[in-house]
Amino acid sequence: MKITYSELPGKNPRFFMILGVLASIIAIGLGAAFYMEHSGHYVTGMSNQIVWGLPHIFAISLIVAASGILNVASIGTVFGKKPYKPLGRLSGLMAMTMLIGGLAILVLDLGRPDRLVVAMTTYNFKSIFSWNIYLYNGFLLIVGIYLWFMMERRMTQYYPYAGFVAFIWRLILTTGTGSIFGFLVAREAYDTAVLAPLFVLLSFSLGLAVFLLYLIVAFQSTGRPLGDGLLQRMKKLLGVFVAGVFYFVAVYHLTNLYLTNQHAFEAFILLHGGIYTVLFWLGYVLLGTVAPLVIFYHPSFGKTRNAVIIGSALTVLGSISLLYVIIIGGQAFPLEIFPGKEVIESSFFDGVVSSYTPTLWELLLGLAGVSIALIATVLGTRILPFMPDTLDDAVVNPQLD
Amino acid sequence: MKQKRIISLFLTGLAMLGLFLSNVANADSELFSPHRETPKAIAQVSEVQGCVEPTEVMRRQHMQFILHQRDETMHQGIRTTKHSLLECINCHVTYDENQQPVSYKDERHFCSTCHHYAAVHIDCFECHNSKPMESVVKPIPNNPDFISPIKFDSAKAMAEQTGQPAGETQP
Amino acid sequence: MNQQHSAPDMQPESMQLGDHARRQFFLKVAGASAGLALVPGLVLQQVSAAKTADQPVSNKVRWGMLIDTSKCAQGCDDCVKSCNEANGLTSHGRPASDAQWMRKVTVKDKQTGKVTSLPMMCQHCEHPPCVDVCPTGASFKRDNGVVLVDKHICIGCRYCMMACPYKARSFVHETVENQKPHAPRGKGTVESCTFCVHKLDQGEQPVCAVGCSQEAILFGDLNDPESALSKRLKEVSSMQLRADMELNPGVRYQGL
């Protein structure tokens, strides 16, 4: 049976309600961003010690998820797995919208967001940040072309090539995102190449989990058939990705545990770092890694749709916890400016663990970014036929290679 | 059907952008010409000396001068005074009723009079002080540099500056 | 020696009217500079290295500093005070987000218990990580080794603050008003010690070196073997902070 696609039905009260809610969250978040810019960043929890805070967690989560979501399309196009092919359009759309949402947060948190045009025209090519601006813009362009080729009948013959370029690009993009931290020579938490592949694997798991959640909600709320066979197949893949992330996290920490000069940092994250230790063990390891794996591979519960939903949600939670530990925890741990010495007095918080309490404003800005991604997705599926009419197992044949 | 609608939307957007850009490019066109009553700075320049370039040049090109000087100062440490923002600020001073120099937030500030009217944001004063150095000009009533906003006759000053009798419009 | 430079410049070529006021201003400046020149220490000792205001900086010079921690007194913060005063850094009573270009730090050796007090600021690295990471190139190093932020193109992303090994940079968290004319600073951009670049450009020393009552800060040209700084560095043993990173900072510490 041939797969057909259609737009969301319009003039549906629930559709407008969703739009209204998302638009309100965005409006409130924009207000929060304006307030932060107008007063200055002192009204946030961020300081000269913790320079990147909650908005950056939201932004990087969305950007990492964006590249990961495109995997679903790549698995169909590049790796030729037929059951994934009907998901390609939605995957490409969400990859673009999630990236836009994440970038919106980053831009609105800048000290001078009014100088966006400077960021887009003045480059220092030694900066990984500059490369990322190209990678992000290029991603939007390439995925746009990929979608066009996928959806335009006359271009269909070229779309595997576009899919291949998009796949390579997204790997480079997430490598770039991880390298934003990997290239920071000064800090104990960063300055390691392993952060790049860690971020790539994290994008695989976070992206697929977000995609699964959106797919289930969107199909159930629009009454489109969604086969459990397909979900089970994707769930198994998600399990592999979750384990893959854990492998890189383990390599990261075991390497540090071997290096004497990193012992203090490891003791901070793993033993007595307060919120960061809790988030690492409880948030990332237990709820974000062990629990989804147990749920996914449980012989009976694992076969249910609830297992997919709960497991995916826990994966999202775990990924955000991990990013929080890496990004905020990495900054909270004091810089070692005077090796072999302890700081007994400083007016600038040298040698002490910096504290960070996110404020409501930062949370509102972050939620606005998520809402921008969601509203763009919903509107996209309303305007153009991104969503398959049915993903029933009889149509998709999830057992196919 | 749908595609046509999107394309027409896109074209409309392009047309509007084009219209906007052509207006910007024709800033000298009638829309922006001095037929209307443009605001006049209260302290155009000091009563006793001219600006570093002719007024017409400064009107159009002050930003180029300042930008050029800005990069030279920032990167090469060249701190000559002819085109430095600091000297603009030190010379073009407007005083308020209390004989204190006004900041750019006051519409009477030399830069703000025009920028406010033209709705062009001045980024300079996000970081630079818009008031003169205290050591340079003091608001002393008999100081030849001090022009009271109340006493100042803008028509007379303009006439002196352009060399034309008062009352005539500018070319 | 170092002030007369401005004379030709102050006289606008296209002066149309009288120049009474400017002349008055001139006399004041000239008088002040004559006074300055008489005060020893305020004028750089290395005449060859000092530039006048109309000359571009040169890479023949590399400004640096030696801080003698044995002279630096615990509890004294004269250098910090002069820095704050000269650059218009005011506290809002929020230490976590207030800008600090210079700070006093007291450290104790973990093994020997030796206590040392020292000032910390931008180390003006030869290979500054902040310059590498800045996306717009706002963070840059001048030919003469001074590391600065071009606030005209700084977008406030704070990546340089993540990259700096010395925690030398501050983000301006609040609206700034009544800035010092020579130290423009504004909300939403990143800043740090400039080696008092406005003074350097006119051939004068940074205010911290002048303001230190213990004479613990020696400022000069690292490239000039005849400068007092180079001579002292050749004699005494000094260290770079985080020398392992091979950033070759321009600021050296003695007795740490």
Coordinates of C-alpha atoms in Angstrom, one line a residue, chain A residues 6-397:
Chain A
S6 CA -1.9 15.1 4.5
E7 CA -2.0 18.4 6.4
L8 CA -3.6 18.7 9.8
P9 CA -7.2 19.6 9.5
G10 CA -7.9 23.2 10.1
K11 CA -10.8 24.9 11.9
N12 CA -10.4 22.5 14.8
P13 CA -11.0 24.1 18.2
R14 CA -8.3 21.9 19.8
F15 CA -5.8 22.9 17.1
F16 CA -6.4 26.6 17.8
M17 CA -6.2 26.0 21.6
I18 CA -2.8 24.4 21.2
L19 CA -1.7 27.3 19.1
G20 CA -3.0 29.7 21.6
V21 CA -1.3 28.0 24.6
L22 CA 2.0 27.9 22.7
A23 CA 1.8 31.4 21.5
S24 CA 1.1 32.6 25.1
I25 CA 4.1 30.8 26.4
I26 CA 6.2 32.4 23.6
A27 CA 4.8 35.8 24.4
I28 CA 5.6 35.4 28.1
G29 CA 9.1 34.1 27.3
L30 CA 9.8 37.0 25.0
G31 CA 8.7 39.4 27.8
A32 CA 11.1 37.6 30.1
A33 CA 13.9 38.0 27.6
F34 CA 13.1 41.7 27.2
Y35 CA 13.1 42.2 30.9
M36 CA 16.5 40.4 31.2
E37 CA 18.0 42.5 28.4
H38 CA 16.5 45.7 29.7
S39 CA 17.6 45.4 33.3
G40 CA 20.8 43.6 32.5
H41 CA 21.7 40.0 33.3
Y42 CA 22.0 40.6 37.0
V43 CA 18.3 39.8 37.4
T44 CA 19.1 36.2 36.2
G45 CA 20.9 33.6 38.2
M46 CA 23.9 33.9 35.9
S47 CA 26.9 35.7 37.1
N48 CA 30.6 36.3 36.3
Q49 CA 31.2 32.8 37.7
I50 CA 28.4 30.8 36.0
V51 CA 28.2 32.6 32.7
W52 CA 26.0 30.1 30.9
G53 CA 22.9 29.0 32.7
L54 CA 19.5 27.5 32.3
P55 CA 18.7 29.1 28.9
H56 CA 21.8 27.4 27.5
I57 CA 20.7 24.1 28.8
F58 CA 17.4 24.5 27.0
A59 CA 19.1 25.8 23.9
I60 CA 21.8 23.1 23.7
S61 CA 19.2 20.4 24.4
L62 CA 17.1 21.6 21.5
I63 CA 20.0 21.9 19.2
V64 CA 21.3 18.4 20.1
A65 CA 17.8 17.0 19.7
A66 CA 17.4 18.7 16.3
S67 CA 20.4 16.9 14.8
G68 CA 19.3 13.7 16.4
I69 CA 15.8 13.9 15.1
L70 CA 17.1 14.0 11.6
N71 CA 18.5 10.5 12.1
V72 CA 15.0 9.1 11.6
A73 CA 15.0 10.4 8.1
S74 CA 18.6 9.3 7.6
I75 CA 17.9 5.7 8.6
G76 CA 15.3 5.6 5.9
T77 CA 17.3 7.4 3.2
V78 CA 20.9 6.7 3.9
F79 CA 20.6 3.2 5.5
G80 CA 17.6 2.2 3.4
K81 CA 15.4 0.9 6.2
K82 CA 12.0 0.9 4.6
P83 CA 9.8 1.3 7.7
Y84 CA 11.5 4.6 8.5
K85 CA 10.8 6.1 5.1
P86 CA 7.3 7.4 5.9
L87 CA 8.7 9.3 8.9
G88 CA 11.3 11.2 6.8
R89 CA 9.2 14.3 6.2
L90 CA 8.2 14.8 9.9
S91 CA 11.8 14.1 10.9
G92 CA 13.2 16.8 8.6
L93 CA 10.6 19.3 9.7
M94 CA 11.2 18.7 13.4
A95 CA 15.0 18.9 12.9
M96 CA 14.6 22.4 11.5
T97 CA 12.0 23.6 14.0
M98 CA 14.0 22.3 17.1
L99 CA 17.1 24.0 15.8
I100 CA 15.3 27.3 15.3
G101 CA 13.8 27.1 18.8
G102 CA 17.3 26.4 20.3
L103 CA 18.9 29.2 18.4
A104 CA 16.2 31.6 19.4
I105 CA 17.0 31.0 23.0
L106 CA 20.8 31.5 22.4
V107 CA 20.2 34.7 20.6
L108 CA 17.8 36.1 23.1
D109 CA 20.2 35.4 25.9
L110 CA 23.1 37.3 24.3
G111 CA 24.2 40.4 26.1
R112 CA 23.5 42.3 22.9
P113 CA 20.9 40.4 20.9
D114 CA 20.4 43.6 18.8
R115 CA 23.8 42.9 17.3
L116 CA 22.7 39.6 15.7
V117 CA 23.7 41.1 12.4
V118 CA 27.2 41.5 13.7
A119 CA 27.3 37.8 14.7
M120 CA 26.1 37.0 11.2
T121 CA 28.6 39.2 9.3
T122 CA 31.8 39.4 11.4
Y123 CA 33.6 36.1 11.9
N124 CA 36.7 34.9 13.6
F125 CA 37.4 31.7 11.9
K126 CA 39.5 30.3 14.7
S127 CA 36.4 30.2 16.8
I128 CA 34.4 27.0 16.9
F129 CA 31.5 29.2 17.7
S130 CA 31.8 30.9 14.3
W131 CA 32.0 27.5 12.6
N132 CA 28.8 26.6 14.4
I133 CA 27.0 29.6 13.0
Y134 CA 27.8 28.2 9.6
L135 CA 26.9 24.7 10.6
Y136 CA 23.5 25.8 12.0
N137 CA 22.6 27.9 9.0
G138 CA 23.9 25.3 6.6
F139 CA 21.8 22.7 8.4
L140 CA 18.7 24.6 7.9
L141 CA 19.5 25.1 4.2
I142 CA 20.5 21.5 3.6
V143 CA 17.5 20.0 5.5
G144 CA 15.2 22.4 3.6
I145 CA 16.6 21.1 0.3
Y146 CA 16.4 17.5 1.6
L147 CA 12.7 18.0 2.4
W148 CA 12.0 19.7 -0.9
F149 CA 13.5 16.8 -2.8
M150 CA 11.6 14.3 -0.7
M151 CA 8.3 16.0 -1.2
E152 CA 8.5 17.2 -4.8
R153 CA 7.7 14.5 -7.2
R154 CA 10.1 15.7 -9.9
M155 CA 13.0 15.8 -7.4
T156 CA 12.5 12.5 -5.8
Q157 CA 15.3 10.9 -7.7
Y158 CA 17.8 13.2 -6.1
Y159 CA 16.6 13.0 -2.6
P160 CA 19.0 10.1 -1.5
Y161 CA 21.9 12.4 -2.3
A162 CA 20.4 15.2 -0.3
G163 CA 19.8 12.8 2.5
F164 CA 23.4 11.7 2.5
V165 CA 24.7 15.3 2.6
A166 CA 22.3 16.1 5.4
F167 CA 23.4 13.0 7.4
I168 CA 27.1 13.9 7.1
W169 CA 26.3 17.6 7.9
R170 CA 24.4 16.7 11.1
L171 CA 27.3 14.6 12.4
I172 CA 29.7 17.5 11.8
L173 CA 27.1 19.8 13.4
T174 CA 26.9 17.9 16.7
T175 CA 30.6 17.4 16.7
G176 CA 30.8 21.2 16.6
T177 CA 28.3 21.6 19.4
G178 CA 30.3 19.2 21.6
S179 CA 33.5 20.9 20.6
I180 CA 32.2 24.2 22.0
F181 CA 33.1 22.6 25.3
G182 CA 35.8 20.3 24.1
F183 CA 37.9 23.2 22.9
L184 CA 37.9 25.0 26.3
V185 CA 41.4 24.4 27.4
A186 CA 41.2 26.0 30.8
R187 CA 38.5 24.1 32.6
E188 CA 38.7 20.7 34.2
A189 CA 35.3 19.6 33.0
Y190 CA 36.1 20.3 29.3
D191 CA 39.3 20.3 27.2
T192 CA 38.7 16.8 26.0
A193 CA 37.9 15.4 22.5
V194 CA 35.5 12.8 24.0
L195 CA 32.9 15.5 24.4
A196 CA 32.3 15.6 20.7
P197 CA 31.3 11.9 20.2
L198 CA 29.5 12.1 23.5
F199 CA 27.3 14.9 22.1
V200 CA 26.8 12.9 18.9
L201 CA 25.5 9.9 20.8
L202 CA 23.5 12.1 23.0
S203 CA 21.9 13.6 20.0
F204 CA 21.0 10.1 18.7
S205 CA 19.2 9.2 22.0
L206 CA 17.7 12.6 22.8
G207 CA 16.5 13.2 19.2
L208 CA 14.9 9.8 18.8
A209 CA 13.2 10.1 22.2
V210 CA 11.8 13.5 21.4
F211 CA 10.7 12.3 18.0
L212 CA 8.9 9.3 19.5
L213 CA 7.1 11.4 22.0
Y214 CA 5.9 13.9 19.4
L215 CA 5.0 11.2 17.0
I216 CA 2.8 9.4 19.5
V217 CA 1.1 12.6 20.8
A218 CA 0.5 13.9 17.3
F219 CA -0.9 10.7 15.8
Q220 CA -3.1 9.9 18.8
S221 CA -4.5 13.4 19.0
T222 CA -5.3 13.6 15.3
G223 CA -6.7 10.0 15.2
R224 CA -4.2 8.7 12.8
P225 CA -3.4 5.0 13.1
L226 CA 0.1 4.3 14.6
G227 CA 1.4 0.7 14.6
D228 CA 3.0 -0.7 17.8
G229 CA 5.3 -2.8 15.7
L230 CA 6.9 0.4 14.3
L231 CA 7.2 1.9 17.8
Q232 CA 8.7 -1.3 19.2
R233 CA 11.3 -1.3 16.5
M234 CA 12.3 2.4 17.2
K235 CA 12.3 1.7 20.9
K236 CA 14.9 -1.0 20.5
L237 CA 17.1 1.4 18.6
L238 CA 16.6 4.0 21.3
G239 CA 17.8 1.5 23.9
V240 CA 21.0 1.0 21.9
F241 CA 21.5 4.8 21.8
V242 CA 20.9 5.2 25.5
A243 CA 23.6 2.6 26.2
G244 CA 25.9 4.3 23.7
V245 CA 25.7 7.6 25.5
F246 CA 26.5 5.8 28.8
Y247 CA 29.6 4.2 27.2
F248 CA 31.0 7.7 26.4
V249 CA 30.0 9.1 29.8
A250 CA 31.8 6.2 31.4
V251 CA 34.9 6.7 29.2
Y252 CA 34.9 10.4 30.1
H253 CA 34.8 9.8 33.8
L254 CA 37.1 6.8 33.9
T255 CA 39.8 8.8 32.0
N256 CA 39.4 11.6 34.5
L257 CA 39.6 9.1 37.4
Y258 CA 42.9 7.9 36.1
L259 CA 44.4 11.4 35.9
T260 CA 45.5 12.7 39.3
N261 CA 45.0 16.3 38.5
Q262 CA 41.4 15.6 37.6
H263 CA 40.6 13.8 40.9
A264 CA 39.3 16.9 42.6
F265 CA 36.9 17.5 39.8
E266 CA 35.7 13.9 39.7
A267 CA 35.2 13.9 43.4
F268 CA 33.1 17.0 42.9
I269 CA 30.8 15.6 40.3
L270 CA 30.6 12.0 41.6
L271 CA 30.7 12.5 45.4
H272 CA 30.1 15.8 47.0
G273 CA 28.9 18.3 44.3
G274 CA 25.4 18.7 45.8
I275 CA 22.9 19.2 43.1
Y276 CA 25.3 18.1 40.4
T277 CA 26.0 14.8 42.1
V278 CA 22.3 14.2 42.6
L279 CA 21.6 15.1 39.0
F280 CA 24.3 12.8 37.7
W281 CA 23.5 9.7 39.7
L282 CA 19.8 10.1 40.1
G283 CA 18.9 12.1 37.1
Y284 CA 21.2 10.8 34.5
V285 CA 22.4 7.3 35.6
L286 CA 19.3 6.0 37.4
L287 CA 16.3 7.7 35.8
G288 CA 17.9 8.6 32.5
T289 CA 19.8 5.4 31.7
V290 CA 19.1 2.4 33.9
A291 CA 15.3 3.0 34.1
P292 CA 14.7 3.4 30.3
L293 CA 16.9 0.3 29.5
V294 CA 15.0 -1.8 32.1
I295 CA 11.6 -0.5 30.8
F296 CA 12.5 -1.0 27.1
Y297 CA 13.9 -4.6 27.5
H298 CA 11.3 -5.7 30.1
P299 CA 9.8 -8.9 28.7
S300 CA 6.1 -7.9 29.2
F301 CA 5.8 -4.2 30.1
G302 CA 8.4 -3.4 27.4
K303 CA 6.0 -4.5 24.7
T304 CA 3.4 -1.8 25.6
R305 CA 3.0 1.7 24.2
N306 CA 3.3 3.1 27.7
A307 CA 6.8 1.6 28.0
V308 CA 7.8 3.6 24.9
I309 CA 6.3 6.8 26.2
I310 CA 7.7 6.5 29.7
G311 CA 11.1 5.3 28.5
S312 CA 11.4 8.1 26.0
A313 CA 10.4 10.7 28.6
L314 CA 13.0 9.4 31.0
T315 CA 15.6 9.5 28.3
V316 CA 14.8 13.2 27.7
L317 CA 15.0 13.8 31.5
G318 CA 18.3 12.0 31.7
S319 CA 19.8 13.9 28.7
I320 CA 18.9 17.2 30.2
S321 CA 20.3 16.2 33.6
L322 CA 23.6 15.2 31.9
L323 CA 23.8 18.4 30.0
Y324 CA 23.1 20.3 33.2
V325 CA 25.9 18.5 35.0
I326 CA 28.4 19.0 32.1
I327 CA 27.5 22.7 31.4
I328 CA 26.7 24.2 34.8
G329 CA 28.6 21.7 37.0
G330 CA 31.7 22.2 34.8
Q331 CA 31.5 26.0 35.5
A332 CA 30.7 25.7 39.2
F333 CA 33.9 23.8 39.8
P334 CA 36.6 26.4 40.5
L335 CA 39.4 27.1 38.1
E336 CA 42.8 25.9 39.2
I337 CA 44.7 29.1 38.7
F338 CA 47.3 28.4 41.4
P339 CA 48.3 24.7 41.3
G340 CA 49.5 23.4 44.7
K341 CA 47.9 26.3 46.5
E342 CA 44.6 27.0 48.2
V343 CA 42.9 30.3 47.9
I344 CA 42.2 31.7 51.3
E345 CA 40.9 35.1 50.3
S346 CA 39.4 36.6 47.1
S347 CA 36.8 39.1 46.2
F348 CA 36.0 37.2 43.0
F349 CA 35.1 33.8 44.2
D350 CA 38.5 32.2 43.3
G351 CA 38.9 28.7 44.6
V352 CA 35.3 28.2 45.7
V353 CA 32.4 26.3 44.2
S354 CA 30.2 28.8 42.5
S355 CA 26.5 28.6 43.2
Y356 CA 23.8 29.0 40.6
T357 CA 20.1 29.3 41.2
P358 CA 18.1 29.6 38.0
T359 CA 15.5 32.3 38.0
L360 CA 11.9 32.3 36.6
W361 CA 13.0 34.6 33.8
E362 CA 15.5 32.1 32.5
L363 CA 13.0 29.2 32.8
L364 CA 10.4 31.3 30.9
L365 CA 12.9 32.0 28.1
G366 CA 13.8 28.3 27.9
L367 CA 10.1 27.3 27.7
A368 CA 9.5 29.9 25.0
G369 CA 12.2 28.3 22.9
V370 CA 10.6 24.9 23.3
S371 CA 7.3 26.4 22.4
I372 CA 8.8 28.1 19.3
A373 CA 10.0 24.7 18.2
L374 CA 6.6 23.1 18.8
I375 CA 4.5 25.8 17.3
A376 CA 6.6 25.8 14.2
T377 CA 6.2 22.0 13.9
V378 CA 2.4 22.2 14.4
L379 CA 2.1 25.0 11.9
G380 CA 4.3 23.2 9.5
T381 CA 2.2 20.1 9.6
R382 CA -0.9 22.3 9.2
I383 CA 0.4 24.0 6.0
L384 CA 2.2 21.2 4.2
P385 CA 1.6 17.4 4.1
F386 CA 4.4 16.3 6.5
M387 CA 2.4 13.6 8.4
P388 CA 1.6 10.2 6.9
D389 CA -2.2 9.4 7.0
T390 CA -1.5 6.1 8.6
L391 CA 1.5 4.3 10.1
D392 CA -0.5 1.1 10.7
D393 CA 1.8 -1.9 10.9
A394 CA -0.1 -3.4 7.9
V395 CA 1.0 -0.4 5.8
V396 CA 4.5 0.1 7.2
N397 CA 5.6 -3.5 7.6

